[in-house]
Coordinates of C-alpha atoms and ligand atoms in Angstrom, one line a residue:
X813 CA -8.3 0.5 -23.7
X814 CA -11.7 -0.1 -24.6
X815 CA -14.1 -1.7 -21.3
X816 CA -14.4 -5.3 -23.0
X817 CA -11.1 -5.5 -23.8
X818 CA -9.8 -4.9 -20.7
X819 CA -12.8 -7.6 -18.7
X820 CA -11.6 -10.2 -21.6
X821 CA -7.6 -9.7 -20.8
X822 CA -8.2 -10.1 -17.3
X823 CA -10.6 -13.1 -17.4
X824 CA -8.4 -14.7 -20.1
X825 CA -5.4 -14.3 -17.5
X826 CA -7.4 -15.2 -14.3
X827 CA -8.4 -17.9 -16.5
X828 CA -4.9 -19.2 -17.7
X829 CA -3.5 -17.9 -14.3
X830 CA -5.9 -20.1 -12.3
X831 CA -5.3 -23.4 -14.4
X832 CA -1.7 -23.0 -14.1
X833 CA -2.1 -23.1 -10.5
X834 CA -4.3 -26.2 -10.6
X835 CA -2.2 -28.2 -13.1
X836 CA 0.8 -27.5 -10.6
X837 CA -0.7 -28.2 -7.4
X838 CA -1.7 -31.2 -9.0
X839 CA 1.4 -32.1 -10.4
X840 CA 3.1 -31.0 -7.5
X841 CA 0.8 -33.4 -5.0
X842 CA 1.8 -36.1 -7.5
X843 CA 5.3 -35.7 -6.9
X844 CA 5.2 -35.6 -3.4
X845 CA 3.1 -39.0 -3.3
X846 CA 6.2 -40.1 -5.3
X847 CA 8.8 -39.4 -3.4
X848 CA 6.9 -40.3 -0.3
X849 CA 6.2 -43.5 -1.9
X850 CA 10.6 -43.6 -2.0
X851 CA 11.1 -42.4 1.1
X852 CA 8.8 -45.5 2.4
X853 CA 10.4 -47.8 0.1
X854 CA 14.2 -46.5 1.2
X855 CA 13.2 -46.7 5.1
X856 CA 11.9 -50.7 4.4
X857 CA 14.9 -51.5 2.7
X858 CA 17.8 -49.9 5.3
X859 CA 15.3 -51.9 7.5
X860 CA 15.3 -55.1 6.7
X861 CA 19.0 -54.9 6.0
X862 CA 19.5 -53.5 9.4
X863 CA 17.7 -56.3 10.7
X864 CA 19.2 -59.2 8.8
X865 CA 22.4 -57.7 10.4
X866 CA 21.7 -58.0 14.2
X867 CA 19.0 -60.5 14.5
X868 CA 21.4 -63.0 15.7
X869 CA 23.0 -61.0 17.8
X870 CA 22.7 -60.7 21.8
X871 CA 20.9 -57.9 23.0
X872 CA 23.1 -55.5 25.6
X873 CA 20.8 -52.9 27.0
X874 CA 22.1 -49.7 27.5
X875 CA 24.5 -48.7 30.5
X876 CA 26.3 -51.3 29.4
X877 CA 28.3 -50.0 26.7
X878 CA 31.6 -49.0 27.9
X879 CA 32.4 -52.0 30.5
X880 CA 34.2 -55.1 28.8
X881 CA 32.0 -57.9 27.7
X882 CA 31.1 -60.3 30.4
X883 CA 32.8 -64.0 29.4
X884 CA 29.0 -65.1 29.8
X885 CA 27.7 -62.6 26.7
X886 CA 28.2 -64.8 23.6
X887 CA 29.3 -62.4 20.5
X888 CA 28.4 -61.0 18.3
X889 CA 26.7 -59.2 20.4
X890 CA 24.9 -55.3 19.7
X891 CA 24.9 -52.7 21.9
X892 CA 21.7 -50.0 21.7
X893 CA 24.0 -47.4 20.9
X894 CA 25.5 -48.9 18.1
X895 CA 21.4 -49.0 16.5
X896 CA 21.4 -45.3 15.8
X897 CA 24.9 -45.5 13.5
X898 CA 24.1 -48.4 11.8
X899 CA 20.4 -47.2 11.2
X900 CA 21.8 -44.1 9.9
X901 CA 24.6 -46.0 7.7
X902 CA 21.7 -48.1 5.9
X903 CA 19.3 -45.2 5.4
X904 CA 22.5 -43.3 3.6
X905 CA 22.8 -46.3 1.2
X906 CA 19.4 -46.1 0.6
X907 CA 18.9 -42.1 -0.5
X908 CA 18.2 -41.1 3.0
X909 CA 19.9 -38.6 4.5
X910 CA 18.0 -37.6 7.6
X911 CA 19.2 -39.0 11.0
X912 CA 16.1 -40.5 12.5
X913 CA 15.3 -40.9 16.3
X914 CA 16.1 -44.9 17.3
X915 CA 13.7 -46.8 20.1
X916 CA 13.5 -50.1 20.5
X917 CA 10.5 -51.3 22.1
X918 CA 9.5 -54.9 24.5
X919 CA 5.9 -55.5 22.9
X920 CA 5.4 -58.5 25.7
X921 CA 6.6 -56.0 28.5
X922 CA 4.8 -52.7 26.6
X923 CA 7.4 -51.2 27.7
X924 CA 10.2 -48.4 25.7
X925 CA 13.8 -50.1 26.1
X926 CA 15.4 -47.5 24.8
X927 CA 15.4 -44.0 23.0
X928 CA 18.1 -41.9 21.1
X929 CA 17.0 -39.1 21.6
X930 CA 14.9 -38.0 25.5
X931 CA 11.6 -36.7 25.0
X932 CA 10.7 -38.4 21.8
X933 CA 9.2 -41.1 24.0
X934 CA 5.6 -40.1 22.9
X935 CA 7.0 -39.7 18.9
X936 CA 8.4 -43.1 18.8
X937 CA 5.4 -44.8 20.5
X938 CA 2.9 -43.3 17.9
X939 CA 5.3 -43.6 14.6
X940 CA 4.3 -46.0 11.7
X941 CA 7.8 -46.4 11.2
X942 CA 8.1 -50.0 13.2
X943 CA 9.8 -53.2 12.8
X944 CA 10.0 -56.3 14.4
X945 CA 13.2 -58.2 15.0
X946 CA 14.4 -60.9 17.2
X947 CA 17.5 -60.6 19.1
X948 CA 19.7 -63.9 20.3
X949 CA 18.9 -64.0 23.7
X950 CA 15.1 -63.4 23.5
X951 CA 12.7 -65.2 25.6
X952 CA 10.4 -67.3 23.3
X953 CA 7.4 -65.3 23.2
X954 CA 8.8 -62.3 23.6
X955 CA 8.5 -59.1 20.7
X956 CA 11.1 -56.5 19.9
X957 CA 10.4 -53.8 17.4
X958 CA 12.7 -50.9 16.6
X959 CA 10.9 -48.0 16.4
X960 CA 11.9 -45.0 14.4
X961 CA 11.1 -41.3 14.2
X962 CA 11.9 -38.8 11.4
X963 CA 12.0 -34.9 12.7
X964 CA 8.4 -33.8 10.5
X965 CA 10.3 -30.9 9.3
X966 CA 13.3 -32.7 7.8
X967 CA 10.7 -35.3 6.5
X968 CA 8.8 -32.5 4.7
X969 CA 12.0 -31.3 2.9
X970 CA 12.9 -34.7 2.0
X971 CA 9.7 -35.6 0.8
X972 CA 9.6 -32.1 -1.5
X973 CA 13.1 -32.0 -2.3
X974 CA 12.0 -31.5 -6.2
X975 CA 13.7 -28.6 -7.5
X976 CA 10.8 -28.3 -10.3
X977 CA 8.5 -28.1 -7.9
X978 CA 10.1 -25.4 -6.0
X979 CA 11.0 -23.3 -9.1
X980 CA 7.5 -23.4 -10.8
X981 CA 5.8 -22.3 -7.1
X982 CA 8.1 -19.2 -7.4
X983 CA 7.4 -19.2 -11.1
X984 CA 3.3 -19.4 -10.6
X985 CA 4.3 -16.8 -7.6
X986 CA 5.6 -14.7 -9.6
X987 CA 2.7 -14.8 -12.1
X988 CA 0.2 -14.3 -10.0
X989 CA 2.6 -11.2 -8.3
X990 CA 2.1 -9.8 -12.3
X991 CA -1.0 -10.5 -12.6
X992 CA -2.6 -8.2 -9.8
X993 CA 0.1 -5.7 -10.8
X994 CA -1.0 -5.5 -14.4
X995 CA -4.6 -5.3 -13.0
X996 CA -3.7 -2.6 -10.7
X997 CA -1.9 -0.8 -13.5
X998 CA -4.8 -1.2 -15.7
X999 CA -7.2 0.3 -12.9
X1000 CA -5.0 3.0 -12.4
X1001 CA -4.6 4.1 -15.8
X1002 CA -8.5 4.1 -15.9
X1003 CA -8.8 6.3 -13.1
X1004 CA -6.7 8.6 -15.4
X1005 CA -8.6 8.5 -18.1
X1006 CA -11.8 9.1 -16.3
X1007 CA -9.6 11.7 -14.4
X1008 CA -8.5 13.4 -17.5
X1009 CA -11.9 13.5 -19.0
X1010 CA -12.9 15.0 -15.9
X1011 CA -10.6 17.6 -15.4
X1012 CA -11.0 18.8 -19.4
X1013 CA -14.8 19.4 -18.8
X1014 CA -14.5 21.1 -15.5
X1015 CA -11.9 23.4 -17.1
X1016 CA -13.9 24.0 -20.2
X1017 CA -16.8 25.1 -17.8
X1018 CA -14.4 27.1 -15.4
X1019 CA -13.3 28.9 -18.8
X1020 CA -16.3 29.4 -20.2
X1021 CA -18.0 31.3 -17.4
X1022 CA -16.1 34.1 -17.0
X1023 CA -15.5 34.3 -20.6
X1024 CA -19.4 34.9 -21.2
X1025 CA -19.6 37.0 -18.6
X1026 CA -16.6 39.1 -20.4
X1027 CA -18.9 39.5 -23.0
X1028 CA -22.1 40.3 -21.4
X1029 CA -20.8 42.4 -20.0
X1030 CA -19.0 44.2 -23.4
X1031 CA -22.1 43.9 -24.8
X1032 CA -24.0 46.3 -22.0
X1033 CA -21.3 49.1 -22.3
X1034 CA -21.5 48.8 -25.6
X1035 CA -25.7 50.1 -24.8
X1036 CA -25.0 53.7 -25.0
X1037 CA -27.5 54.2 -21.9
X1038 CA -25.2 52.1 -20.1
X1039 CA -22.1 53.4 -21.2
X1040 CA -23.6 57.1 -20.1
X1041 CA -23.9 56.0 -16.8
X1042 CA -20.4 56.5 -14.6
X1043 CA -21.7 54.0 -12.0
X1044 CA -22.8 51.2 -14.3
X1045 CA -19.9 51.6 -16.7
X1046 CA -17.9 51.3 -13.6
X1047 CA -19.7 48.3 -12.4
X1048 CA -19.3 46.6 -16.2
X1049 CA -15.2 47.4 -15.7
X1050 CA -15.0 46.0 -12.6
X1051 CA -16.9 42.9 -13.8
X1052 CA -14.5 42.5 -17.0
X1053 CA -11.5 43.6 -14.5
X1054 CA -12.4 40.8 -11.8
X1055 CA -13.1 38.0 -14.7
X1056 CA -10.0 38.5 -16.1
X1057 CA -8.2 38.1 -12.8
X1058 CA -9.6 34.7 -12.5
X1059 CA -9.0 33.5 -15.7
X1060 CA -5.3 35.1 -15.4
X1061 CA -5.1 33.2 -12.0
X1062 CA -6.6 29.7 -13.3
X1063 CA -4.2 29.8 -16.0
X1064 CA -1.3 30.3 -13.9
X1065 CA -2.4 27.7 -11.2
X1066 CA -2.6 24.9 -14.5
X1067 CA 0.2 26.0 -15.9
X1068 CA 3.0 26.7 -12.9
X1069 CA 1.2 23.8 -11.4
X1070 CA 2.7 21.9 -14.2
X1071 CA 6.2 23.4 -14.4
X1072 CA 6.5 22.3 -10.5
X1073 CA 6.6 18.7 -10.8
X1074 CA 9.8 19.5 -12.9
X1075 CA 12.7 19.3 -11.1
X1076 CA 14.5 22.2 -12.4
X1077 CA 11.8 24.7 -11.4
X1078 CA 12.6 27.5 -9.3
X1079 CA 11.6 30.3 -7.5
X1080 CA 11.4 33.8 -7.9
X1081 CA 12.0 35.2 -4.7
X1082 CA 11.7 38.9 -3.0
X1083 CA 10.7 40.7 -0.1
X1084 CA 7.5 41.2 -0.4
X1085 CA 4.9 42.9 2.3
X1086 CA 2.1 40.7 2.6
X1087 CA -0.6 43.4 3.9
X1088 CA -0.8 45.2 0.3
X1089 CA -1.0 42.0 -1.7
X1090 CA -4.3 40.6 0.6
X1091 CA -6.0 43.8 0.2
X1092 CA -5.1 43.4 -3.8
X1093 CA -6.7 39.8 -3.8
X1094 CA -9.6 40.3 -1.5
X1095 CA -10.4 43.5 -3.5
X1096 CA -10.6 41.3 -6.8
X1097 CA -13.6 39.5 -5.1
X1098 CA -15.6 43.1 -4.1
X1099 CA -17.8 42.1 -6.6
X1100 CA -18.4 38.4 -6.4
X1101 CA -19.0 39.1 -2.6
X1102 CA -20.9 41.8 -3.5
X1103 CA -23.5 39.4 -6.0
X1104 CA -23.5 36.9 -3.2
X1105 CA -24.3 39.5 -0.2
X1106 CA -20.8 38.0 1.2
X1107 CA -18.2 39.6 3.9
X1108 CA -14.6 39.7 3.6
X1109 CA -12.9 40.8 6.6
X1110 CA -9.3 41.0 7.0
X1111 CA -7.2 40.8 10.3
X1112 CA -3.8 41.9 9.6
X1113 CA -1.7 41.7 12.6
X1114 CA 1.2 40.7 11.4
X1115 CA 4.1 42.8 12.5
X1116 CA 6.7 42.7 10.2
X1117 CA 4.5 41.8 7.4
X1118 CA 7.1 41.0 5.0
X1119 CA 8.5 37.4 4.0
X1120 CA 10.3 36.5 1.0
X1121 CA 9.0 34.8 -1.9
X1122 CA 7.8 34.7 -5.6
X1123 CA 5.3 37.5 -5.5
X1124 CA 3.2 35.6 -8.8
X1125 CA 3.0 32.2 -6.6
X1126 CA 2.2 34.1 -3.2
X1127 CA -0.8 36.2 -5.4
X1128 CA -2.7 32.9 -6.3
X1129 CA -2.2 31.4 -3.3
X1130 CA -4.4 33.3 -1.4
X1131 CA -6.9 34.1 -4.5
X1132 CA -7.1 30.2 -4.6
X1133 CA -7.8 30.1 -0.5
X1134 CA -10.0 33.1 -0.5
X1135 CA -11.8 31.8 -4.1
X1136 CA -12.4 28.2 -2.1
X1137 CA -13.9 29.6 0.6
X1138 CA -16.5 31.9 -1.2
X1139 CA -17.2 28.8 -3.3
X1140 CA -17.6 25.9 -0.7
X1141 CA -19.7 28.6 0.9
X1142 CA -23.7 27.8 0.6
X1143 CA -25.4 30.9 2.0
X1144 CA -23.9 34.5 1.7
X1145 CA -20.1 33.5 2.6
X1146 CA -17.9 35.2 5.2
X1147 CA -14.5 34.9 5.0
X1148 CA -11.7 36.1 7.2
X1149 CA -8.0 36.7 6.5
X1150 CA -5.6 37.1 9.0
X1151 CA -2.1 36.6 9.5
X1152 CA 0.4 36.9 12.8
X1153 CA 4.0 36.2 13.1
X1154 CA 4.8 33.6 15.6
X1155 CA 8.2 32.1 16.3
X1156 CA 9.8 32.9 13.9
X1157 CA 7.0 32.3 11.5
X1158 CA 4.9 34.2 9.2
X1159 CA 1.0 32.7 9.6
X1160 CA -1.7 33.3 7.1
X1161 CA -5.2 32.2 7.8
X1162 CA -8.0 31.9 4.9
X1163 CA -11.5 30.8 7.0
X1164 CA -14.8 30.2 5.6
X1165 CA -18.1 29.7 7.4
X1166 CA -19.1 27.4 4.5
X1167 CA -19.8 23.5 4.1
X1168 CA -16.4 22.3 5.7
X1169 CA -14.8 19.2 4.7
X1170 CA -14.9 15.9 6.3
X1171 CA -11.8 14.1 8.5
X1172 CA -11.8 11.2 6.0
X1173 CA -11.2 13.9 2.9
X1174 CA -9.0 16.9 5.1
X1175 CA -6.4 13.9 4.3
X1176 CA -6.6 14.2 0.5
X1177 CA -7.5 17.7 -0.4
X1178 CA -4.4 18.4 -0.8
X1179 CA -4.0 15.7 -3.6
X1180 CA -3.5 16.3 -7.3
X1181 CA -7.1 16.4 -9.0
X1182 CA -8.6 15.5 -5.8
X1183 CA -12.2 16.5 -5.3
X1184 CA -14.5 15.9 -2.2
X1185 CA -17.1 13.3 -3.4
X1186 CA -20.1 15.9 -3.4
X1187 CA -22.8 13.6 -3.9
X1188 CA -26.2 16.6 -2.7
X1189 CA -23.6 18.2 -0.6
X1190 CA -22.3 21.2 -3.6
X1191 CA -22.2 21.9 -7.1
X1192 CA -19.4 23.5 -7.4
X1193 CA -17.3 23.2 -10.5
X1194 CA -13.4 22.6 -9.9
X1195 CA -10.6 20.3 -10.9
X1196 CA -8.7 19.6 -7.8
X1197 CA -5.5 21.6 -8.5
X1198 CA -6.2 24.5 -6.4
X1199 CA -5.3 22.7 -2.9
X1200 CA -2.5 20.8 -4.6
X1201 CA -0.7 24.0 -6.1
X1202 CA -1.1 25.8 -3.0
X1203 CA 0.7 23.0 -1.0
X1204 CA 3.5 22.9 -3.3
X1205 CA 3.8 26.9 -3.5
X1206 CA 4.4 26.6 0.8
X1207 CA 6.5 23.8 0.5
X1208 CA 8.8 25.2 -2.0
X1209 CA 9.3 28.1 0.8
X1210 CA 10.2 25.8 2.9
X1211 CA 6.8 26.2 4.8
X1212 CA 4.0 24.4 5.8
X1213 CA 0.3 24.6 5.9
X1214 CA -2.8 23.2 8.5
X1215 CA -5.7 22.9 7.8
X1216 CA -8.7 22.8 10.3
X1217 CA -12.6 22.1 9.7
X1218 CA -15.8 21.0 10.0
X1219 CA -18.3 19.6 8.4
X1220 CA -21.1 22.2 8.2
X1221 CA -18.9 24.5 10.2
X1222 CA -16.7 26.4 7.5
X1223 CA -13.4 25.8 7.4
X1224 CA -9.3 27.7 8.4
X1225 CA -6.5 26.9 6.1
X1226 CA -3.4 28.5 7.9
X1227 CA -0.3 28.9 5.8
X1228 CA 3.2 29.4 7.6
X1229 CA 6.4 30.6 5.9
X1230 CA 9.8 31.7 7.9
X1231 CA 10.6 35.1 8.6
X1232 CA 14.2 35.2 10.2
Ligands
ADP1228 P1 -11.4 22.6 -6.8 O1 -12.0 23.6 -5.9 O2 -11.0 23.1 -8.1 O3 -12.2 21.4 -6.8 P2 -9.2 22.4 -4.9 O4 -7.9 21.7 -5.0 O5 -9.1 23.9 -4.7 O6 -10.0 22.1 -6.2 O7 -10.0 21.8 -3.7 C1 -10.1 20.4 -3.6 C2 -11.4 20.0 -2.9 O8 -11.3 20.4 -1.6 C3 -12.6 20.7 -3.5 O9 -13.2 19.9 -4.5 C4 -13.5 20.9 -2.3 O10 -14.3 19.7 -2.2 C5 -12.6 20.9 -1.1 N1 -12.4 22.2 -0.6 C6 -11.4 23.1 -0.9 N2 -11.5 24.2 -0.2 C7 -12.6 24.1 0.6 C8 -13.3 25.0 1.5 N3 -12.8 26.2 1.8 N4 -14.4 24.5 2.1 C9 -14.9 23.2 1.8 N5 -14.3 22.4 0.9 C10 -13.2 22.8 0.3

């Protein structure tokens, strides 16, 4: 997907994303002023019928409401207690279903009579929920108010209880969910591309050079002077001998890297001593170590040296480990094999002396197409399969592989696969 397309999608979503939120927030803010506006409404009403209902009744404070009436009381009479039913009754027949917390209040004494519910002392003193009534028995001057208090959670519920509402938030969740996804896939699908593009030149370049130096090099034996001389035509063979190697070796890791991911891939395995095959790879770079005033040393201490595995895999595993380390290698590079059996386990260890690789990026190296961010750092030319074949080679022999290393320092990739 072309660049502009892809800004213009996502602002057009953002866009209708964001206004779909605001039109709802406002609608929903509307709503809720509604059914507050009800709730208010429903409360007042239940209230004033409440209230038509016991003003001209006697007031019996509480304590008193299991003994008989005294002959003195004249009915009808209402007991505190009974408040917090009848309350409840009236705010029913009204739309209310929420069982609020009852007090009745002495204005002239400032005092709280009485309180359904302990503790909500504080709540029923503070609540705008108040109103005034006038019991029988009152002293002339004197100011009753029943006070009431809704539980804020309940009240919240009541006041939103509008299924629209509720569905269209998940709905504009679930947009907005969507929306970053689609974003994210579109980012990630970019970092292909780019990945792809990438990975095609790098190969192009890694194919390229050996090829040309194929044929440079064909084209000096074919210099009769040249071809006259043992030691140069022998030098020219080993060139075209070592180049084909590589080529032979870069086309297997792309290709069997490939063919891993694939469930049904398997294994070739054998019993195969170890010793011969290093000395096979490490001779393969004589001359590239040779060019570069390079080292190879090889510490073979393994005792049995044999494992079993897939001879092809085990080959370009340690070409790749031994090829990384003469290429992340500035000056002349020195590498060192060496391998040990520990436990029960085979170990092979590839170290360089070269540029070393950060904490932050020993944590991806091993990632498909991953490549240390090289900024002044290297040159190199690559496509980040290497690492990531070589992992999946030891874990499909049921092995594992560390990797220690230091930034300027050179680094050790140890390999370990069971031996019984
Ligand atoms: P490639 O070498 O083709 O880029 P690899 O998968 O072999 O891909 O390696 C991934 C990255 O790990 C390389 O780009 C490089 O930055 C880093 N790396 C691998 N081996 C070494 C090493 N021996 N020393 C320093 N860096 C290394």
């Amino acid at each position: 997907m072309k660049r502009w397309i892809r800004v213009f999608t996502i602002s057009i979503f953002a866009f209708a994303a964001i206004s779909l939120v605001f039109i709802q927030f406002t609608q929903t803010r509307r709503t809720v002023s509604i059914n507050d506006n009800m709730f208010n409404i429903g409360v007042t009403n239940a209230m004033d019928e409440v209230i038509k209902q016991i003003s001209g009744d006697v007031l019996l404070p509480d304590g008193t409401s299991n003994a008989p009436l005294p002959d003195s009381v004249p009915a009808p009479t209402f007991r505190y207690q009974s408040l917090d039913s009848l309350i409840g009754e009236h705010l029913l027949t009204n739309g209310i279903d929420i069982v609020p917390v009852v007090g009745i209040y002495d204005e002239s004494q400032s005092t709280l009579l009485y309180a359904s519910e302990a503790g909500m002392e504080r709540d029923l003193e503070d609540s705008p929920y108040r109103y005034v009534f006038t019991p029988r028995d009152a002293e002339s001057g004197t100011q009753y108010y029943i006070l009431l208090s809704f539980p804020a959670a309940q009240l919240f519920l009541q006041r939103n209880s509008n299924l629209l509402a509720y569905a269209s938030l998940i709905l504009i969740t679930i947009i907005i969910i969507m929306f970053f996804v689609s974003i994210r896939a579109l980012t990630v699908q970019r970092k292909l591309d780019t990945m792809k593009s990438e990975f095609i030149n790098n190969m192009t370049h890694e194919i390229k050079t050996p090829l040309a130096t194929v044929s440079l090099a064909c084209e000096m034996l074919r210099d009769e002077t040249i071809c006259n001389d043992e030691e140069s035509r022998r030098n020219f063979l080993g060139i075209i001998n070592d180049e084909n190697h590589r080529l032979r070796v870069l086309v297997d890791t792309i290709l069997q890297s490939a063919k891993m991911s694939n469930k049904t891939f398997r294994l070739n395995p054998k019993e195969i001593d170890v010793h011969p095959l290093i000395e096979k790879v490490a001779q393969s770079f004589k001359l590239t170590l040779a060019n570069r005033g390079g080292v190879l040393e090889t510490r073979l201490e393994a005792s049995p040296s044999v494992v079993v595995a897939d001879e092809m895999h085990l080959t370009n595993l340690i070409f790749n480990l031994i090829d990384n380390g003469i290429k992340y290698s500035t000056d002349a590079p020195h590498i060192t094999v060496a391998t040990s059996v520990e436990e029960g386990w085979f170990r092979l260890s590839v170290s360089d002396q070269g540029i070393g690789i950060s904490k932050d990026d020993q944590r991806h190296v091993f990632e498909k197409f991953y490549r240390v961010s090289t900024g002044d750092i290297h040159n190199v030319k690559g496509f980040g399969i290497g690492l990531n074949y070589v992992a999946q080679v030891v874990k499909l022999h049921q092995g594992h592989i560390a990797l220690e290393s230091e930034l300027g320092k050179g680094s050790t990739f140890t390999v370990s696969l069971p031996v019984d």
